[in-house]
XYZ file of C-alpha atoms in Angstrom:
674
model
C 0.000 0.000 0.000
C 2.842 2.393 0.914
C 4.529 1.802 -2.470
C 1.205 2.342 -4.230
C 0.718 5.690 -2.495
C 4.298 6.760 -3.276
C 3.799 5.778 -6.894
C 0.575 7.768 -7.109
C 2.232 10.856 -5.597
C 5.152 10.570 -8.019
C 2.777 10.292 -10.978
C 0.792 13.297 -9.714
C 3.980 15.354 -9.381
C 5.063 14.458 -12.918
C 1.664 15.370 -14.357
C 1.589 18.637 -12.388
C 5.091 19.578 -13.554
C 4.147 18.736 -17.125
C 1.101 20.991 -16.915
C 3.272 23.816 -15.633
C 5.657 23.408 -18.550
C 2.867 23.480 -21.133
C 2.747 27.231 -21.518
C 0.239 28.920 -23.785
C 0.887 31.768 -26.191
C -0.043 35.243 -24.986
C -3.534 35.954 -26.363
C -6.007 38.795 -26.758
C -8.149 38.026 -23.702
C -5.015 37.885 -21.542
C -5.006 41.682 -21.789
C -7.894 41.736 -19.297
C -5.914 39.607 -16.820
C -2.897 41.920 -16.618
C -2.361 43.849 -13.374
C 0.235 46.435 -12.468
C 1.321 48.606 -9.541
C 1.332 52.394 -9.562
C 2.222 55.293 -7.246
C 3.943 53.395 -4.393
C 4.106 55.491 -1.209
C 6.373 54.280 1.578
C 5.613 55.172 5.202
C 7.865 57.654 7.016
C 9.411 54.839 9.095
C 10.172 52.827 5.941
C 8.257 49.720 7.027
C 5.042 49.835 5.000
C 4.009 50.655 1.431
C 0.611 51.652 0.104
C 0.088 51.658 -3.661
C -2.554 51.647 -6.367
C -3.197 48.190 -7.829
C -4.617 48.505 -11.332
C -6.417 45.841 -13.334
C -9.004 45.590 -16.100
C -12.720 44.804 -15.943
C -13.758 42.622 -18.875
C -17.455 43.376 -18.339
C -17.076 47.156 -18.057
C -14.158 47.247 -20.543
C -12.080 49.653 -18.486
C -9.200 49.855 -16.065
C -9.836 50.162 -12.338
C -7.585 50.837 -9.380
C -7.819 50.139 -5.651
C -5.323 50.828 -2.886
C -3.354 47.949 -1.377
C -0.899 47.910 1.521
C 2.016 45.623 2.423
C 5.177 45.426 4.481
C 8.544 46.054 2.810
C 9.359 42.332 3.028
C 6.226 41.559 0.998
C 4.157 40.217 3.881
C 0.769 41.488 4.982
C -0.347 42.214 1.423
C -3.986 43.280 1.783
C -6.545 45.622 0.292
C -6.588 48.944 2.163
C -10.373 49.409 2.353
C -13.496 47.381 1.686
C -14.650 49.817 -1.002
C -15.024 48.515 -4.573
C -14.574 51.817 -6.346
C -11.788 53.955 -7.731
C -9.059 54.855 -5.217
C -5.857 56.762 -5.974
C -3.202 59.209 -4.771
C -2.349 57.703 -1.362
C -0.292 60.026 0.849
C 1.031 59.273 4.344
C 0.592 61.762 7.167
C 3.919 63.012 8.594
C 3.522 60.831 11.712
C 2.702 57.741 9.621
C -0.592 57.115 11.434
C -2.970 58.098 8.606
C -3.233 57.863 4.831
C -5.079 60.469 2.794
C -6.356 59.374 -0.605
C -8.755 60.376 -3.362
C -11.724 58.192 -4.207
C -15.004 58.371 -6.065
C -18.283 58.744 -4.211
C -21.903 59.345 -5.132
C -21.151 63.074 -5.380
C -17.852 62.730 -7.284
C -14.213 62.354 -6.264
C -13.501 63.280 -2.639
C -10.668 63.138 -0.100
C -10.708 60.257 2.393
C -8.619 59.428 5.463
C -7.574 55.908 6.514
C -6.438 55.349 10.116
C -3.634 52.764 10.323
C -4.253 51.583 13.893
C -8.002 51.036 13.591
C -8.376 50.257 9.893
C -11.267 52.716 9.715
C -11.704 55.237 6.928
C -13.955 58.214 6.275
C -14.694 60.887 3.716
C -13.537 64.282 5.004
C -14.428 66.567 2.093
C -17.422 67.766 0.142
C -15.955 69.339 -2.973
C -17.278 70.996 -6.101
C -14.814 69.223 -8.413
C -12.250 66.431 -8.209
C -9.161 67.238 -6.096
C -5.586 66.620 -7.241
C -2.013 67.048 -5.945
C -2.982 66.386 -2.315
C -0.245 67.195 0.218
C -0.109 67.024 4.040
C 1.049 70.002 6.085
C 4.204 69.317 8.156
C 2.183 69.235 11.397
C -0.429 66.888 9.908
C -3.276 69.313 10.595
C -4.091 70.312 7.006
C -4.268 68.859 3.511
C -3.546 71.117 0.564
C -4.879 70.268 -2.875
C -5.637 71.707 -6.294
C -9.151 71.957 -7.740
C -10.808 73.561 -10.737
C -13.316 76.346 -10.106
C -15.889 76.920 -12.835
C -16.274 80.250 -14.631
C -19.116 81.475 -16.798
C -18.780 81.108 -20.565
C -18.945 84.257 -22.679
C -22.534 85.100 -23.632
C -23.098 86.389 -27.167
C -26.864 86.225 -27.589
C -29.837 86.095 -25.262
C -32.297 83.394 -26.329
C -36.063 83.699 -25.893
C -37.669 81.470 -23.280
C -38.851 78.159 -24.646
C -42.423 76.961 -23.987
C -42.854 74.599 -21.062
C -42.190 71.036 -22.185
C -40.646 72.068 -25.495
C -37.690 69.982 -26.689
C -35.292 72.487 -28.171
C -31.756 71.642 -29.164
C -28.965 72.007 -26.623
C -27.408 75.417 -26.079
C -24.302 76.097 -28.195
C -20.839 75.819 -26.741
C -19.252 79.274 -26.810
C -15.598 79.882 -26.171
C -13.082 82.667 -26.522
C -10.163 80.720 -25.022
C -6.958 79.620 -26.735
C -7.165 76.126 -25.232
C -10.752 74.975 -25.224
C -10.537 71.217 -25.769
C -8.227 68.330 -24.929
C -7.893 64.859 -26.368
C -9.451 62.220 -24.149
C -11.316 64.903 -22.254
C -13.234 66.745 -24.950
C -14.594 70.235 -24.433
C -13.020 71.997 -21.458
C -15.579 73.873 -19.422
C -14.459 77.394 -18.450
C -12.605 77.541 -15.161
C -9.258 77.849 -13.397
C -7.242 75.603 -11.085
C -6.742 76.950 -7.580
C -5.086 75.747 -4.380
C -7.149 74.960 -1.285
C -6.639 73.955 2.336
C -8.788 71.345 4.081
C -8.644 70.429 7.809
C -7.272 66.889 8.109
C -10.149 65.943 10.446
C -12.741 67.218 7.958
C -14.477 70.516 7.402
C -14.727 73.253 4.803
C -12.057 73.815 2.183
C -10.503 77.292 2.104
C -9.317 78.776 -1.199
C -5.783 80.210 -1.118
C -5.256 81.419 -4.683
C -7.480 83.696 -6.736
C -7.589 85.335 -10.134
C -8.050 84.111 -13.691
C -4.910 81.979 -13.705
C -4.177 78.281 -13.353
C -2.278 77.280 -10.216
C -1.235 73.672 -10.401
C 1.610 71.210 -10.461
C 3.429 69.800 -7.452
C 2.399 71.329 -4.089
C 5.138 71.613 -1.449
C 4.978 73.038 2.103
C 7.607 75.049 3.919
C 8.661 73.189 7.103
C 6.938 75.770 9.327
C 3.673 75.357 7.406
C 3.384 79.062 6.633
C 4.008 78.832 2.874
C 2.954 76.571 0.052
C 5.086 76.441 -3.096
C 3.504 75.730 -6.475
C 3.951 76.437 -10.177
C 1.798 78.392 -12.588
C 1.743 81.359 -14.904
C 0.282 84.579 -13.540
C 1.697 86.777 -16.304
C -0.723 89.080 -18.114
C -0.323 87.229 -21.414
C -0.312 83.775 -19.777
C -2.685 82.217 -22.312
C -0.299 82.791 -25.215
C 2.787 82.409 -23.051
C 1.828 78.774 -22.532
C 5.355 77.303 -22.499
C 6.320 79.518 -19.607
C 5.705 78.888 -15.913
C 7.105 80.202 -12.660
C 7.544 79.057 -9.079
C 5.366 80.912 -6.557
C 4.722 80.860 -2.837
C 1.383 81.558 -1.189
C 1.042 82.374 2.512
C -1.420 80.006 4.163
C -2.915 82.765 6.343
C -2.647 86.027 4.411
C -2.888 84.335 0.944
C -0.145 86.691 -0.289
C 1.477 85.315 -3.461
C 5.130 85.922 -4.350
C 6.965 84.982 -7.543
C 10.307 83.246 -6.967
C 11.423 82.792 -10.596
C 11.204 84.916 -13.722
C 13.156 83.191 -16.494
C 11.760 82.660 -19.995
C 10.866 78.996 -19.922
C 9.225 76.440 -17.651
C 9.988 76.497 -13.911
C 7.947 73.850 -12.124
C 7.765 71.003 -9.560
C 9.017 72.959 -6.521
C 10.076 70.904 -3.478
C 11.212 72.571 -0.263
C 14.277 71.150 1.516
C 13.799 69.583 4.983
C 15.331 72.636 6.677
C 13.329 75.051 4.523
C 16.413 76.916 3.298
C 16.252 75.741 -0.333
C 13.754 74.887 -3.013
C 14.539 72.310 -5.664
C 12.734 72.617 -8.977
C 12.899 71.651 -12.665
C 13.609 74.231 -15.360
C 15.167 75.162 -18.672
C 15.592 78.285 -20.768
C 13.222 78.384 -23.724
C 15.526 78.377 -26.758
C 12.616 77.775 -29.180
C 13.607 74.385 -30.539
C 12.021 70.971 -30.817
C 13.571 69.551 -27.639
C 15.504 70.771 -24.615
C 16.660 68.954 -21.515
C 14.752 69.927 -18.395
C 17.277 70.035 -15.593
C 17.316 70.100 -11.807
C 17.891 73.433 -10.068
C 17.948 74.745 -6.504
C 17.450 78.229 -5.105
C 17.067 79.908 -1.747
C 13.607 79.902 -0.215
C 13.319 83.559 -1.218
C 14.273 82.839 -4.854
C 17.929 83.878 -4.513
C 21.158 82.055 -5.470
C 19.768 79.910 -8.280
C 21.996 76.992 -9.256
C 21.734 74.181 -11.827
C 22.727 70.738 -10.525
C 22.363 68.272 -13.441
C 23.870 70.161 -16.381
C 26.483 67.414 -16.881
C 23.897 64.636 -17.188
C 22.577 65.572 -20.687
C 19.229 63.976 -19.848
C 15.887 65.415 -18.771
C 14.972 64.864 -15.123
C 11.614 64.513 -13.382
C 10.003 63.373 -10.106
C 12.365 65.135 -7.706
C 12.520 64.529 -3.944
C 14.981 65.640 -1.251
C 16.705 63.123 0.941
C 15.927 63.512 4.620
C 19.183 65.236 5.579
C 18.843 67.829 2.827
C 22.232 67.040 1.307
C 20.942 65.846 -2.046
C 17.973 65.217 -4.312
C 16.588 62.081 -5.920
C 15.135 62.215 -9.441
C 14.204 60.035 -12.400
C 15.594 60.081 -15.931
C 15.737 57.954 -19.085
C 18.997 56.644 -20.485
C 19.161 54.622 -23.705
C 15.584 53.420 -23.462
C 15.716 52.523 -19.765
C 14.187 54.610 -16.963
C 16.246 55.108 -13.836
C 16.299 56.671 -10.385
C 19.244 58.991 -9.824
C 20.683 61.095 -7.023
C 22.597 64.353 -7.106
C 24.404 65.988 -4.218
C 24.373 69.728 -3.722
C 27.928 69.692 -5.109
C 26.598 68.353 -8.426
C 27.916 64.796 -8.099
C 25.449 62.411 -9.774
C 25.000 58.689 -9.233
C 22.533 56.077 -10.441
C 20.363 54.441 -7.784
C 18.176 52.010 -9.744
C 17.416 50.710 -13.247
C 14.174 49.466 -14.814
C 11.763 52.031 -13.406
C 8.386 51.883 -15.150
C 5.852 49.352 -16.351
C 2.663 51.406 -15.990
C 2.157 51.938 -19.741
C 1.350 48.296 -20.424
C 0.212 48.768 -24.036
C 3.492 49.887 -25.565
C 6.972 50.088 -23.954
C 7.023 53.801 -23.131
C 8.733 55.351 -20.068
C 6.680 55.639 -16.886
C 6.800 54.760 -13.216
C 7.256 56.455 -9.857
C 8.993 56.100 -6.506
C 8.964 57.418 -2.933
C 11.519 57.582 -0.124
C 11.063 57.081 3.623
C 12.665 59.167 6.366
C 15.101 56.261 6.798
C 16.172 56.319 3.145
C 14.276 53.180 2.051
C 13.006 53.528 -1.526
C 9.844 51.979 -2.977
C 9.417 52.090 -6.743
C 7.643 50.501 -9.699
C 9.972 48.103 -11.486
C 9.452 46.523 -14.896
C 11.118 44.066 -17.242
C 10.181 43.102 -20.802
C 8.347 40.153 -19.238
C 6.464 41.779 -16.370
C 4.498 45.037 -15.935
C 5.132 47.296 -12.963
C 5.762 45.494 -9.678
C 6.650 47.035 -6.317
C 10.369 46.896 -5.570
C 12.262 48.078 -2.505
C 15.805 49.416 -2.173
C 17.221 49.134 1.325
C 20.893 49.992 1.573
C 22.598 48.438 -1.435
C 20.072 45.638 -1.949
C 16.999 45.709 -4.175
C 14.081 43.283 -4.026
C 10.775 42.890 -5.884
C 8.059 42.259 -3.279
C 4.870 41.812 -5.347
C 3.937 39.112 -7.843
C 0.809 40.519 -9.405
C 1.097 38.599 -12.688
C 2.654 35.287 -11.694
C -0.774 33.666 -11.920
C -0.898 34.569 -15.623
C 2.489 35.282 -17.160
C 4.205 32.305 -15.510
C 1.947 30.191 -17.737
C 2.444 32.165 -20.950
C 5.206 31.694 -23.492
C 6.354 35.257 -24.057
C 8.597 36.370 -26.890
C 12.238 36.968 -25.986
C 13.159 40.680 -26.077
C 16.670 41.520 -27.236
C 18.499 44.848 -27.528
C 20.159 45.691 -30.869
C 22.563 48.449 -31.902
C 23.490 49.422 -35.434
C 25.072 52.274 -37.390
C 23.156 55.008 -39.181
C 23.981 55.231 -42.883
C 23.498 59.013 -42.647
C 26.227 59.972 -40.196
C 27.471 56.727 -38.628
C 25.652 57.407 -35.349
C 24.849 54.499 -33.066
C 21.118 53.755 -33.130
C 19.345 51.527 -30.618
C 16.349 49.279 -31.026
C 14.799 46.090 -29.706
C 13.511 42.927 -31.304
C 10.910 40.551 -29.930
C 11.307 36.999 -31.147
C 8.248 34.835 -31.746
C 7.679 32.309 -28.951
C 9.364 28.971 -29.747
C 11.795 30.809 -32.018
C 13.997 28.459 -34.054
C 17.545 29.620 -34.627
C 18.463 29.672 -38.297
C 14.884 30.140 -39.438
C 13.775 33.391 -41.079
C 10.614 35.092 -39.835
C 8.157 37.713 -41.110
C 9.274 41.155 -39.910
C 6.918 43.648 -38.260
C 8.342 47.144 -37.714
C 6.555 49.151 -34.977
C 7.438 52.862 -34.894
C 6.973 54.790 -31.656
C 4.949 57.950 -31.125
C 6.067 61.325 -29.898
C 8.217 61.566 -31.937
C 10.333 63.027 -29.120
C 9.830 60.061 -26.818
C 11.361 56.607 -26.407
C 10.624 52.922 -26.415
C 12.669 50.641 -24.189
C 13.144 47.273 -22.522
C 9.774 47.417 -20.791
C 6.736 45.150 -20.790
C 4.368 45.641 -23.724
C 1.149 43.752 -24.399
C 1.078 44.996 -27.991
C 4.603 43.827 -28.871
C 3.971 40.449 -27.254
C 0.661 40.002 -29.106
C 2.417 40.689 -32.420
C 5.182 38.218 -31.576
C 2.630 35.582 -30.533
C 1.286 35.700 -34.101
C 4.648 34.557 -35.441
C 6.238 37.906 -36.277
C 9.741 39.106 -35.507
C 8.928 42.527 -34.034
C 11.393 45.408 -34.376
C 10.907 48.655 -32.464
C 13.675 51.267 -32.904
C 14.610 54.566 -31.291
C 15.728 56.630 -34.305
C 17.094 60.169 -34.059
C 14.618 62.440 -32.349
C 14.075 59.887 -29.582
C 14.723 60.934 -26.012
C 17.204 59.319 -23.583
C 20.219 59.861 -25.866
C 20.898 63.506 -25.101
C 19.534 66.873 -26.153
C 21.399 67.068 -29.456
C 20.123 63.662 -30.616
C 16.491 64.488 -29.809
C 16.711 67.949 -31.355
C 17.854 66.586 -34.737
C 14.181 66.700 -35.766
C 13.954 70.473 -35.436
C 12.626 71.702 -38.807
C 13.544 68.251 -40.114
C 10.682 65.905 -39.317
C 10.290 63.437 -40.837
C 13.905 63.500 -41.970
C 16.873 61.219 -41.417
C 14.912 59.374 -38.727
C 13.462 57.530 -41.734
C 16.956 56.370 -42.670
C 17.599 55.230 -39.091
C 14.521 52.979 -39.189
C 15.408 51.487 -42.558
C 19.025 50.982 -41.472
C 17.666 48.893 -38.606
C 15.648 46.801 -41.034
C 18.738 46.212 -43.154
C 20.751 45.305 -40.066
C 18.248 42.598 -39.125
C 18.212 41.292 -42.698
C 22.009 41.044 -42.549
C 21.643 38.949 -39.385
C 19.798 36.336 -41.436
C 16.647 36.308 -39.297
C 14.206 38.167 -41.587
C 12.063 36.710 -44.360
C 12.553 39.551 -46.864
C 9.472 38.439 -48.783
C 7.298 39.157 -45.749
C 7.957 42.563 -44.213
C 5.316 44.803 -42.649
C 5.305 48.227 -41.016
C 3.030 50.065 -38.579
C 2.967 52.694 -35.861
C 0.637 55.151 -34.186
C 0.658 58.947 -33.900
C 4.251 59.943 -34.769
C 4.664 56.254 -35.569
C 1.790 56.614 -38.022
C 3.559 59.593 -39.584
C 6.746 57.543 -39.926
C 4.843 54.611 -41.429
C 3.184 56.839 -44.036
C 6.557 58.454 -44.774
C 8.240 55.056 -45.193
C 5.729 53.764 -47.740
C 5.951 57.103 -49.564
C 9.711 56.600 -49.837
C 9.944 52.880 -50.719
C 7.896 49.832 -51.646
C 9.776 47.254 -49.596
C 6.900 46.294 -47.304
C 4.076 43.901 -48.150
C 1.525 45.987 -46.242
C 1.276 48.887 -43.794
C -1.050 50.068 -41.051
C -0.976 53.839 -40.576
C -2.587 54.529 -37.188
C -3.811 57.956 -35.968
C -1.412 59.846 -38.242
C -0.624 63.411 -39.171
C -0.862 63.436 -42.967
C -0.983 67.162 -43.690
C 0.882 69.441 -41.283
C -0.974 72.511 -42.578
C -4.418 71.178 -41.730
C -3.409 69.246 -38.605
C -1.719 72.214 -37.008
C -4.906 74.295 -37.072
C -7.461 71.650 -36.026
C -5.679 69.659 -33.280
C -6.378 70.310 -29.601
C -2.819 71.639 -29.229
C -2.945 73.685 -32.423
C -1.249 76.653 -30.793
C 1.959 74.797 -29.898
C 3.587 73.889 -33.218
C 4.748 77.071 -34.889
C 8.463 77.806 -34.462
C 9.049 74.780 -32.204
C 8.505 72.231 -34.983
C 8.714 74.324 -38.167
C 9.433 78.039 -38.637
C 6.356 80.260 -38.684
C 2.645 79.569 -38.792
C 1.281 77.348 -41.604
C 0.128 80.313 -43.694
C 3.584 81.868 -43.332
C 5.498 78.724 -44.324
C 3.235 76.691 -46.598
C 6.149 75.183 -48.518
C 7.959 74.076 -45.351
C 4.888 72.514 -43.734
C 3.982 70.734 -46.968
C 7.536 69.452 -47.466
C 7.266 67.331 -44.314
C 3.666 66.193 -44.845
C 3.305 62.483 -45.769
C 0.498 63.532 -48.111
C 3.157 65.110 -50.332
C 4.468 61.575 -51.034
C 1.128 59.847 -51.566
C 1.644 59.658 -55.349
C 4.518 57.238 -54.672
C 2.584 54.795 -52.484
C 2.075 51.285 -53.841
C 1.913 49.461 -50.485
C -1.511 48.095 -49.421
C -2.414 50.379 -46.521
C -4.875 50.247 -43.661
C -5.607 53.659 -42.121
C -6.845 53.595 -38.522
C -8.078 56.345 -36.182
C -10.245 56.892 -33.117
C -13.409 58.770 -33.997
C -12.997 61.048 -30.935
C -9.323 61.773 -31.574
C -8.621 65.470 -31.016
C -4.822 65.233 -31.250
C -4.566 63.767 -34.766
C -8.188 64.215 -35.829
C -10.043 61.761 -38.099
C -9.837 64.359 -40.882
C -6.118 63.529 -41.152
C -6.720 59.804 -41.572
C -9.507 60.460 -44.052
C -7.275 62.650 -46.207
C -4.850 59.776 -46.571
C -7.522 57.143 -47.142
C -9.319 59.321 -49.697
C -6.077 60.064 -51.559
C -5.204 56.359 -51.737
C -8.743 55.500 -52.779
C -8.700 58.098 -55.559
C -5.455 56.525 -56.772
C -7.208 53.113 -56.722
C -4.665 51.656 -54.321
C -5.477 48.838 -51.936
C -6.642 50.544 -48.761
C -9.226 50.367 -45.994
C -10.278 52.887 -43.340
C -10.841 51.658 -39.767
C -12.616 54.174 -37.526
C -12.945 53.154 -33.873
C -16.080 54.566 -32.193
C -15.588 56.466 -28.947
C -11.796 56.208 -29.061
C -9.586 59.223 -28.427
C -5.946 59.527 -29.497
C -5.200 56.860 -26.904
C -6.948 54.138 -28.878
C -5.793 51.531 -26.369
C -7.412 53.403 -23.469
C -10.061 50.678 -23.376
C -8.813 47.062 -23.479
C -11.236 46.081 -26.249
C -9.879 48.893 -28.428
C -6.312 47.725 -27.827
C -7.394 44.280 -28.996
C -9.251 45.825 -31.956
C -6.126 47.699 -32.982
C -3.862 44.629 -32.854
C -6.386 42.203 -34.365
C -7.102 44.446 -37.354
C -3.401 45.104 -37.897
C -2.615 41.373 -37.872
C -5.571 40.584 -40.160
C -4.362 43.168 -42.699
C -0.807 41.841 -42.646
C -1.911 38.212 -42.918
C -3.893 39.127 -46.017
C -0.682 40.164 -47.807
C 1.682 37.553 -46.406
C 3.366 35.419 -49.062
């Protein structure tokens, strides 16, 4: 009997191990099973982390986020509250006994408090609009936040009263503002962002800032609680001076506002030092070019003795935070497609603290992520790899450890494509250009595979070695996926990114094609089956590529700019292109704008082309996609227009639309595969 039992257990173990080894390919519905961590906030004593855990609801077709809490060794991982609704922006009180957070209620988003010792929580606000940028006062008695206050729209005509019960059409939207709409948000109701104070034990919010200006960005308190530092633009011509911002202080009792900076360019994200003697902030002079590094600066609390600390880094910085002793500042930056946490002393010495920050843009491998630091110097951050979205990791001393396993129940049983970094030389100027390839699962060495080129958006942005559902879904269909960072991409220095100034698209096209040729030379590409796609700036690049050559079997041009003249004057950010992308306004430089418009090359296109766009896209409006589709149709070329209802520029904002995008792209490519 004993031998029989042992034999049964052995057989069970073998069968169980075999089941574990039988991994499935990553599939469309797996998108709904992905989870990732965001906004980790470590307690002042460095022992506990609260963070937003984000997943996807297959029935509601949307993302949702709740707050979870755990110890820094990974134990005690539990949901913070019993509420099944949106929760975000957790912030510890200075004594570590409470957590303030923002959550939806029947009336809208409100501020809540969670008490650590009792596990109880309560709503402490009753606000007109949703709060943002919540920040505890040093004594824990107040919570500062930013909120929009509505203003009346301009009235042009007075309408007669309609009869009772009459069903007239809705009133017109009337605006006289420069910025009156935003992609993903739609029409922006008139109003301005102001800073408020709310008692931490509940009560009425008190408005600190006034006037027809927007006061926003990071909110930071002086150690004595008398001042709040923020960024904004209170200049007379602020609406047209939109690239400029300054650092201000507002007195919490008198509400007196003082300007601490005055340079031409953005000054923002102020953070007061622990002793209150300095303010760290991010800034750069506005040199009117396509890209400039935004660097870390410090100044006296009164705005004196301004000093730049990261000029030698040649990378843009963000997410700054002082260490507890006030001798240096932590920050994040991107380097060669990888996001990092760095540290700079007040003497300007810079060192890297951590790699692989990110993983919260799970669709495509863009930079993202955040971190926080305890009073003891323990760091909590979101860490990603090409095989896992953002997890919570902890740095304690010189050791780093991942303490959450949000996707082990799914991705441990999926056969993901191997992601490999590649470098090659540009044929234009012999520059080093970086990219990544994703091999199909079960890749066979020596075999040649269909190539799928995926161009990133921006264009002044970067892809990297981060998890991507879209790249993995392409690879799962048997494609060798190539995603490059051609010139104009960030994380390679200011000069490299600024090569697109008045030259876009330009030699970035050559950089992409040089990458294709490099992979062909490696003997891994089936040259009879090559395909190209990309969205936004990637859609521009795709349209430019097929206007320049006929090497690809098929193309999918997603949410593109096709005509810079028309796009510049109809997009939600229409006011921001002139001089920074091309010299002059479109009517002043028609030849220049047209020169870089993919529509100027449409007579060359022979590649079968799918054109795709969200029907609510305000950044690259459907009129752009239709111009391209109509031009191809008039030329009797093989083309199809895919319009996605309800989708903004972020087509993948809803999981089903992400799947729609990938499935239609694959279907189009399969149709022309040889």
